[in-house]
Amino acid sequence: MDNNFDVIVIGSGPGGYVAAIRAAQLGFKTAIIEKYDKLGGCCTNVGCIPAKALLDSTELFHLANSKFNEHGINTPGVMLNFPQLMKRKSEVVRQNANGVAFLMKKNKIEIIHGIASFLSSSQLQVTQKDSSAIMLGSKYFIIATGSKPSTLPGITIDKKRIITSTEALSLQEKPASMVIIGGGVIGVEMASIYARIGVKVTILEFMNSLIPTMDNDLGKELKKILAKVGVESLLNHQVKSVINKGNEVEVTFLNEVKAEQTITADYCLVAVGRTSFTQGLGLENTSVKTDSRGKIVVNENLQTTVKGIFAIGDVIDGPMLAHKGEEEGVYVAEYIKGQKPHIDYRLIPSVVYTWPEVASVGSTEDELKKNKIPYNQGKFPFSASGRARAAMEADGFVKVLTDPKYGEVLGVHIIGPRAADLIAQAVIGMHFETTDEDMTRLSYAHPTYSEALKEAYLIASGQGALNL
Ligand code: FAD
Ligand code: NAD
């Protein structure tokens, strides 16, 4: 192997592997370095993909038990096969990780397994499994080393009873109960998975809303929806300590009136955010700077404080989302090729894969209020949608926020069936700076969930809904 490359990407998650593919497509001699045997990073192996596999399986189980009878399908004695649930998930992960390896080979990208560590700003050492080291040189380096779960002061994750999402996605047996610290994205997705199969789930959230970074109305509605599958969401609760008692955990917290309380459960899942990961990367041997939160500092071109070293994805600032890392991977490859790429961070959608799903793009109502930006609101409930009633999917709503003067769409927030896919049309509309009226002049197939968006735009534009 010739150890000199044009581009070396460190980390094979969605940021890294997409950066490598784009670099190879643009003619760069490219290598990707991954410390684990499987490619794909957090997203493929312990994040997006396994979580979605378990969300899909458990939603089917829940539907069979909760809605099939009403549809006229009698399925007495539907049983859960927990080991099979996990086995299918692992198979989905395996296929996706192999898919990433296939893409690397197809694009003639050199795959090197081992821990990458900078010896200087232009030299990288990779320590392989057998402890042997290889030296690599490159014109450009792209750091895409991702993130790891955070914890709270005083809480030690032992991976046995006090766990992170990684362990929660691979439990050996169905637990009876689980306490989840944090009602953010991981908290509510994992709560959905386990509550649907009959686990007693309690979420302890520090803020006054679930998914607190999204529009407030979404969190309120989601709390009600999760309660229907038995999730108890305790808001304004601050966890003080978690103790592994052998067969159970004891979680102590201050409740909403600051009184100390304790609950026990089989497991405590700590889901209080993730921290950028740069351990072992040897940044101290370079002039690459990190900020107070450990994130690699980059400029508007995703260039670190060293000219030839770029960083993308969870290891830098911004939302920790697979598609954000992918956009950045493409950006860096095109930038070093001399092209003029662009990322509109305002239009990166956020999705929560509960059922119904939650999806958002643009400004929340709180942000508009805080910045004293006037807005019109159009809100349409799925209970008024013929398609949703036919499918027994009437929970949730679409909320659009638009500029009162010109009608420009400022934000779209959906909680409802297939919200994850519906949000794409809002992203397209906002990219082309369409107005609420433009969005009402388009034909929406009937009956579809997307009609709820048209109705919300009709309300926001002042024309009035046709079906409410
Ligand atoms: P990562 O995917 O973290 O990949 C980094 C890679 O770098 C890893 O493979 C690591 O082993 C490797 N690495 C680190 N250091 C070195 C080194 N020194 N040498 C060699 N290799 C190294 N996002 C979404 O958009 N949608 C979702 O549905 C979603 N679901 C999620 C569910 C869960 C449970 C979790 C935990 C996360 C989820 N995310 C989701 C977030 C998403 O997984 C991350 O935003 C994404 O994986 C970040 O990509 P990345 O390329 O920056 O890093
Ligand atoms: P998060 O930031 O979404 O949520 C963490 C939650 O923990 C917040 O609601 C916060 O208020 C709460 N919290 C913090 N300290 C607390 C305390 N002491 N007691 C109780 N609650 C406390 O983080 P996450 O859910 O761990 O997810 C990590 C990252 O992974 C996120 O950035 C997310 O973007 C990504 N992710 C994305 C998806 C998706 O796109 N569907 C799914 C899973 C994870």
XYZ file of C-alpha atoms and ligand atoms in Angstrom:
565
model
C 0.000 0.000 0.000
C 1.235 3.498 -0.892
C 0.870 5.371 2.388
C 0.345 8.798 0.886
C -3.146 10.001 0.075
C -4.896 13.139 -1.100
C -7.612 12.780 1.537
C -7.662 10.716 4.717
C -10.967 10.530 6.545
C -10.859 9.517 10.215
C -14.085 7.801 11.282
C -16.556 5.872 9.128
C -19.880 7.238 10.451
C -22.323 9.046 8.162
C -20.092 12.139 8.145
C -16.902 10.229 7.379
C -18.055 7.666 4.858
C -20.026 10.210 2.835
C -17.021 12.581 2.854
C -14.841 9.712 1.583
C -17.263 8.827 -1.213
C -17.587 12.442 -2.383
C -13.786 12.898 -2.234
C -13.268 9.732 -4.309
C -15.953 10.818 -6.794
C -14.062 14.088 -7.235
C -10.863 12.204 -8.099
C -8.992 12.319 -4.784
C -6.963 9.303 -3.725
C -8.856 8.597 -0.501
C -8.493 6.434 2.602
C -10.879 5.944 5.510
C -9.746 4.864 8.971
C -12.054 3.166 11.433
C -11.113 1.777 14.820
C -13.912 -0.817 14.908
C -14.219 -3.876 12.653
C -17.539 -2.674 11.281
C -17.889 0.487 9.242
C -20.816 2.905 9.621
C -20.067 4.577 12.955
C -22.567 5.268 15.681
C -25.499 5.763 13.311
C -25.247 2.358 11.647
C -24.096 0.274 14.583
C -25.475 1.751 17.805
C -27.634 4.701 16.736
C -30.128 5.544 14.004
C -30.374 2.122 12.358
C -30.749 -0.250 15.345
C -33.050 2.263 17.055
C -35.291 2.445 13.987
C -35.288 -1.342 13.591
C -36.513 -1.768 17.179
C -38.970 1.122 16.829
C -40.496 -0.522 13.752
C -40.749 -3.991 15.337
C -42.232 -2.768 18.607
C -44.747 -0.508 16.832
C -46.007 -3.536 14.896
C -46.364 -5.489 18.155
C -48.199 -2.580 19.736
C -50.520 -2.217 16.725
C -51.324 -5.917 16.761
C -52.352 -5.617 20.394
C -54.055 -2.233 20.310
C -55.655 -1.628 16.904
C -55.977 -4.863 14.937
C -59.241 -5.896 16.624
C -60.891 -2.623 15.706
C -59.726 -3.062 12.116
C -61.528 -6.413 12.176
C -58.415 -8.523 12.425
C -58.546 -10.900 15.339
C -55.100 -11.908 16.492
C -55.580 -13.572 19.867
C -52.458 -14.371 21.813
C -49.947 -12.196 19.973
C -46.664 -13.056 21.636
C -43.410 -11.154 21.819
C -40.229 -13.015 20.900
C -37.678 -10.662 22.459
C -34.536 -12.530 21.303
C -35.893 -12.542 17.723
C -36.632 -8.802 17.973
C -32.966 -8.218 18.849
C -31.734 -10.743 16.282
C -33.585 -8.976 13.455
C -32.170 -5.646 14.639
C -28.633 -7.064 14.560
C -29.209 -8.413 11.067
C -30.395 -4.994 9.858
C -27.258 -3.447 11.387
C -25.053 -6.079 9.748
C -26.579 -5.420 6.314
C -26.126 -1.663 6.665
C -22.523 -1.925 7.901
C -21.710 -4.275 5.017
C -23.411 -1.777 2.709
C -20.972 0.923 3.833
C -18.006 -1.421 3.214
C -19.398 -2.183 -0.258
C -19.653 1.542 -1.023
C -16.036 2.078 0.040
C -14.840 -0.677 -2.269
C -17.052 0.485 -5.128
C -15.499 3.945 -4.879
C -11.955 2.533 -4.550
C -11.465 3.979 -1.091
C -8.711 2.353 0.976
C -10.191 1.021 4.248
C -7.758 0.899 7.163
C -8.880 -0.499 10.514
C -7.150 0.897 13.590
C -6.944 3.894 15.900
C -5.778 7.026 14.106
C -3.566 9.398 16.021
C -1.808 12.530 14.768
C 1.950 12.628 15.319
C 2.022 16.100 13.779
C -0.291 18.220 11.631
C 0.762 16.269 8.526
C 1.476 12.764 9.823
C -0.937 10.190 11.092
C -0.209 6.950 12.869
C -2.717 4.117 12.790
C -2.423 1.492 15.500
C -3.943 -1.746 14.302
C -5.562 -4.525 16.334
C -2.326 -6.519 16.494
C -0.607 -3.377 17.930
C 1.382 -2.799 14.756
C 1.518 0.817 13.621
C 1.437 2.290 10.126
C 2.338 5.838 9.167
C 0.208 7.728 6.702
C 0.564 11.087 5.016
C -2.064 13.151 3.246
C -2.687 16.567 1.694
C -5.959 16.814 3.596
C -7.370 15.150 6.692
C -11.063 15.082 7.578
C -11.790 14.319 11.231
C -15.165 12.619 11.651
C -14.714 10.863 14.984
C -18.251 11.507 16.227
C -19.462 11.531 19.793
C -20.040 9.384 22.868
C -22.814 9.403 25.483
C -22.557 12.031 28.236
C -23.379 11.433 31.852
C -24.168 13.593 34.865
C -21.917 14.460 37.799
C -22.073 11.652 40.334
C -23.511 9.087 37.934
C -21.192 6.347 36.733
C -22.346 4.383 33.742
C -21.497 0.753 34.560
C -23.083 -0.632 31.350
C -24.793 -3.295 33.484
C -27.771 -1.652 35.175
C -26.836 1.991 34.580
C -26.693 2.078 30.822
C -26.529 4.234 27.702
C -28.467 3.879 24.453
C -25.777 1.464 23.218
C -26.625 -1.138 25.886
C -30.355 -0.362 25.754
C -30.330 -1.323 22.066
C -28.900 -4.756 22.884
C -30.495 -5.969 26.134
C -30.487 -9.744 26.487
C -33.883 -9.991 28.169
C -36.982 -7.865 28.287
C -36.814 -5.879 31.530
C -39.839 -5.225 33.734
C -39.046 -1.575 34.326
C -36.733 1.179 33.140
C -36.050 4.710 34.337
C -34.820 7.039 31.614
C -32.923 10.173 32.596
C -33.551 12.757 29.879
C -36.672 13.241 27.781
C -34.742 14.316 24.674
C -34.639 12.413 21.395
C -32.978 9.245 22.697
C -35.133 9.257 25.833
C -38.464 9.334 24.006
C -37.408 6.897 21.260
C -36.135 4.332 23.790
C -39.209 4.928 25.981
C -41.398 4.104 22.959
C -39.491 0.901 22.191
C -39.741 -0.476 25.717
C -43.194 0.799 26.751
C -44.770 -0.758 23.640
C -43.632 -4.212 24.732
C -44.971 -3.779 28.248
C -41.973 -2.407 30.156
C -42.882 0.129 32.848
C -41.037 3.243 31.662
C -40.530 6.440 33.658
C -38.818 9.452 32.066
C -37.207 12.002 34.389
C -36.685 15.244 32.479
C -34.976 18.313 33.913
C -36.816 20.836 31.720
C -40.561 21.574 31.682
C -41.148 19.716 28.409
C -40.173 16.566 26.556
C -37.939 17.158 23.495
C -37.383 20.678 24.913
C -35.311 21.995 22.009
C -38.221 21.545 19.600
C -41.390 23.669 19.379
C -43.165 23.529 22.773
C -46.489 22.323 21.385
C -44.767 19.198 20.055
C -43.420 18.203 23.476
C -46.825 18.723 25.103
C -48.586 16.560 22.527
C -45.872 13.896 22.652
C -46.232 13.592 26.447
C -49.951 12.805 26.006
C -49.272 10.339 23.195
C -46.543 8.510 25.149
C -48.850 8.324 28.169
C -51.233 6.248 26.011
C -48.585 3.510 25.764
C -47.915 3.792 29.486
C -44.859 6.085 29.587
C -44.816 8.262 32.671
C -43.035 11.561 31.922
C -41.982 13.473 35.026
C -40.975 16.999 33.996
C -38.985 19.545 36.024
C -37.266 16.623 37.755
C -33.566 16.732 38.573
C -31.704 13.480 39.087
C -29.178 13.498 41.932
C -27.814 9.963 41.990
C -28.184 6.474 40.582
C -27.006 3.399 42.472
C -26.641 -0.119 41.094
C -28.128 -2.371 43.791
C -27.279 -5.608 42.014
C -30.644 -6.693 40.650
C -32.059 -3.200 40.324
C -31.131 0.472 40.285
C -32.125 3.147 42.751
C -32.614 6.604 41.259
C -32.811 9.626 43.541
C -34.113 12.946 42.225
C -35.648 16.259 43.207
C -39.244 16.466 42.017
C -40.970 19.568 40.645
C -41.315 21.059 44.177
C -37.667 20.197 44.969
C -38.572 17.362 47.354
C -36.197 14.382 47.256
C -37.680 11.110 46.013
C -36.363 7.687 45.072
C -37.577 5.117 42.592
C -36.244 1.714 41.669
C -36.210 -0.061 38.312
C -34.430 -2.890 36.515
C -32.363 -0.441 34.464
C -31.540 3.247 34.389
C -30.858 4.591 30.911
C -28.831 7.800 30.949
C -29.834 9.884 27.904
C -28.704 13.401 28.723
C -26.907 14.242 25.494
C -23.670 13.288 23.787
C -20.129 14.686 23.910
C -17.792 15.109 20.956
C -15.183 12.344 20.801
C -11.491 13.142 20.219
C -9.833 10.781 22.700
C -6.658 9.164 21.364
C -6.640 11.352 18.256
C -3.393 13.052 19.248
C -4.753 16.566 18.711
C -2.196 17.769 21.259
C 0.474 17.025 18.620
C -1.225 19.453 16.210
C -2.470 23.027 16.476
C -6.100 21.892 16.148
C -8.138 23.646 18.849
C -11.135 22.365 20.782
C -13.626 24.525 22.686
C -14.690 24.286 26.349
C -17.139 21.479 25.469
C -14.443 19.448 23.693
C -15.770 20.212 20.197
C -13.237 20.795 17.456
C -13.234 24.450 16.460
C -13.809 25.036 12.731
C -14.345 28.092 10.535
C -17.195 28.623 8.049
C -15.457 26.185 5.664
C -15.228 23.476 8.341
C -11.487 23.998 8.429
C -9.828 23.560 11.821
C -7.108 25.862 13.132
C -4.725 23.804 10.930
C -5.140 24.574 7.216
C -5.128 20.999 5.878
C -7.265 19.489 8.640
C -11.064 19.671 8.459
C -13.682 18.374 10.898
C -17.317 17.396 10.384
C -20.310 15.782 12.104
C -20.809 15.234 15.827
C -17.222 16.186 16.654
C -17.942 19.843 15.787
C -20.691 22.238 16.848
C -24.282 21.964 15.630
C -27.055 19.399 15.810
C -25.792 15.846 16.298
C -27.616 14.387 13.317
C -26.494 11.911 10.690
C -27.752 14.031 7.777
C -25.970 17.119 9.156
C -22.679 15.172 9.171
C -23.363 13.919 5.640
C -23.939 17.459 4.333
C -20.696 18.540 5.940
C -18.801 15.589 4.450
C -19.919 16.567 0.956
C -19.144 20.211 1.713
C -15.515 19.569 2.691
C -14.796 17.306 -0.279
C -16.223 19.883 -2.687
C -14.500 22.772 -0.923
C -11.046 21.239 -1.183
C -11.760 20.518 -4.846
C -12.179 24.262 -5.295
C -15.952 24.211 -5.664
C -18.302 26.579 -3.822
C -20.597 24.345 -1.752
C -23.207 25.681 0.653
C -25.077 24.322 3.667
C -28.186 26.063 4.962
C -28.090 24.968 8.610
C -31.468 26.636 9.221
C -33.063 24.062 6.942
C -31.681 20.890 8.502
C -34.790 19.055 9.702
C -35.078 17.346 13.085
C -37.040 14.134 13.364
C -38.050 12.002 16.334
C -39.069 8.467 15.400
C -41.737 7.910 17.990
C -45.156 6.943 16.643
C -46.618 9.153 15.575
C -43.411 10.803 14.448
C -42.289 14.337 15.256
C -40.576 16.514 12.653
C -39.524 20.135 12.498
C -37.741 22.615 10.323
C -37.092 26.331 10.727
C -37.980 28.603 13.623
C -40.021 27.513 16.616
C -42.775 29.760 17.960
C -40.656 30.540 21.034
C -37.707 31.636 18.878
C -39.915 33.976 16.854
C -41.408 35.457 20.042
C -37.974 35.849 21.628
C -36.635 37.644 18.561
C -39.820 39.743 18.280
C -40.471 38.442 14.772
C -44.171 38.696 13.889
C -45.796 35.541 12.547
C -49.063 33.954 11.535
C -49.883 30.482 12.711
C -51.829 27.757 10.955
C -52.535 24.623 12.966
C -54.455 21.659 11.648
C -55.174 18.519 13.703
C -54.881 15.069 12.134
C -58.241 14.263 13.777
C -59.782 16.369 10.963
C -57.948 14.434 8.207
C -59.942 11.774 6.351
C -56.780 9.778 5.648
C -55.764 9.837 9.304
C -59.225 8.744 10.450
C -59.223 5.884 7.925
C -55.890 4.706 9.303
C -56.849 5.280 12.962
C -53.928 7.708 13.146
C -55.734 10.819 14.334
C -53.255 11.981 17.009
C -51.160 15.083 16.450
C -51.201 18.150 14.244
C -49.359 20.264 11.697
C -48.329 23.747 12.742
C -46.923 26.229 10.239
C -45.519 29.640 11.103
C -45.403 32.216 8.338
C -44.460 35.841 7.847
C -47.609 38.055 8.067
C -46.415 40.519 5.401
C -45.044 38.349 2.590
C -46.255 34.933 3.703
C -42.768 33.378 3.718
C -42.706 30.073 5.567
C -40.650 30.498 8.748
C -41.139 27.174 10.489
C -43.038 23.909 10.128
C -43.679 21.588 13.079
C -45.459 18.286 12.709
C -46.429 15.570 15.143
C -48.378 12.943 13.325
C -48.269 9.907 11.063
C -45.265 9.901 8.709
C -44.141 13.333 9.875
C -40.542 12.282 9.090
C -41.378 12.072 5.392
C -43.855 14.975 5.327
C -41.209 17.417 6.560
C -39.301 17.046 3.258
C -41.878 19.155 1.398
C -41.492 21.918 4.007
C -37.702 21.848 3.538
C -38.106 22.162 -0.246
C -40.657 24.968 0.118
C -38.497 26.909 2.549
C -35.392 26.416 0.401
C -37.169 28.129 -2.484
C -38.614 30.768 -0.130
C -42.190 29.886 -1.011
C -45.077 31.638 0.699
C -47.976 30.078 2.590
C -50.224 31.044 -0.333
C -47.902 29.304 -2.853
C -48.200 26.169 -0.736
C -52.007 26.352 -0.870
C -52.091 26.706 -4.684
C -50.526 23.266 -5.187
C -52.564 20.112 -5.630
C -52.256 17.618 -2.778
C -53.452 14.084 -3.507
C -56.585 13.088 -1.607
C -56.742 11.420 0.830
C -53.207 11.858 2.161
C -51.583 13.009 5.370
C -49.979 15.804 3.349
C -53.364 17.523 3.032
C -52.956 18.494 6.696
C -50.069 20.735 5.575
C -52.217 22.398 2.917
C -54.923 23.064 5.508
C -52.383 24.557 7.928
C -51.066 26.856 5.156
C -54.655 27.852 4.275
C -55.200 28.915 7.888
C -51.862 30.757 8.184
C -52.421 32.660 4.925
C -55.803 33.862 6.174
C -57.839 32.046 3.516
C -59.332 29.671 6.055
C -59.307 25.888 6.206
C -61.491 23.842 3.882
C -61.827 20.877 6.213
C -61.971 22.269 9.744
P -20.096 8.698 14.223
O -21.242 8.080 13.558
O -20.080 8.743 15.711
O -18.795 7.938 13.710
C -17.532 8.218 14.211
C -16.624 7.037 13.910
O -15.280 7.414 14.171
C -16.909 5.823 14.787
O -17.119 4.686 13.992
C -15.643 5.687 15.645
O -15.333 4.349 15.960
C -14.602 6.303 14.739
N -13.431 6.814 15.444
C -13.403 7.650 16.516
N -12.117 7.940 16.850
C -11.336 7.271 15.965
C -9.935 7.181 15.784
N -9.064 7.863 16.558
N -9.472 6.392 14.802
C -10.319 5.710 13.982
N -11.645 5.777 14.107
C -12.151 6.557 15.073
N -29.206 10.883 13.870
C -30.110 11.054 12.900
O -29.931 11.912 12.032
N -31.241 10.283 12.838
C -31.503 9.342 13.767
O -32.527 8.663 13.680
C -30.574 9.143 14.815
N -30.786 8.207 15.745
C -29.863 8.019 16.733
C -30.124 7.065 17.705
C -29.218 6.863 18.739
C -29.504 5.822 19.794
C -28.014 7.612 18.767
C -27.009 7.383 19.857
C -27.756 8.565 17.804
C -28.682 8.788 16.791
N -28.483 9.754 15.811
C -29.411 9.946 14.831
C -27.272 10.581 15.788
C -26.277 10.033 14.759
O -25.993 8.689 15.057
C -25.011 10.861 14.785
O -25.332 12.225 14.600
C -24.064 10.420 13.683
O -23.724 9.070 13.808
C -22.794 11.272 13.697
O -21.996 10.881 12.622
P -20.423 11.133 12.611
O -19.966 10.641 11.284
O -20.118 12.514 13.021
O -19.835 10.197 13.762
P -30.778 15.464 23.914
O -29.939 16.669 24.049
O -31.737 15.350 22.798
O -31.643 15.279 25.237
C -31.083 15.250 26.512
C -32.184 15.560 27.503
O -31.696 15.341 28.811
C -32.652 17.008 27.423
O -34.046 17.043 27.297
C -32.180 17.590 28.754
O -33.028 18.608 29.235
C -32.197 16.355 29.637
N -31.355 16.457 30.836
C -30.118 17.003 30.921
N -29.674 16.937 32.200
C -30.647 16.320 32.926
C -30.801 15.959 34.299
N -29.866 16.245 35.197
N -31.935 15.329 34.696
C -32.906 15.061 33.799
N -32.819 15.395 32.475
C -31.708 16.012 32.056
O -29.762 14.235 23.947
P -30.012 12.691 23.724
O -31.449 12.365 23.751
O -29.097 12.009 24.671
O -29.484 12.489 22.263
C -28.108 12.780 21.930
C -27.976 13.208 20.507
O -28.266 12.141 19.632
C -28.913 14.340 20.189
O -28.148 15.470 19.868
C -29.697 13.896 19.012
O -29.690 14.845 17.989
C -29.053 12.608 18.552
N -30.138 11.666 18.259
C -30.943 11.940 17.198
C -32.011 11.118 16.931
C -32.902 11.437 15.792
O -32.527 12.244 14.957
N -34.073 10.849 15.698
C -32.265 10.024 17.738
C -31.437 9.792 18.815
C -30.367 10.623 19.063
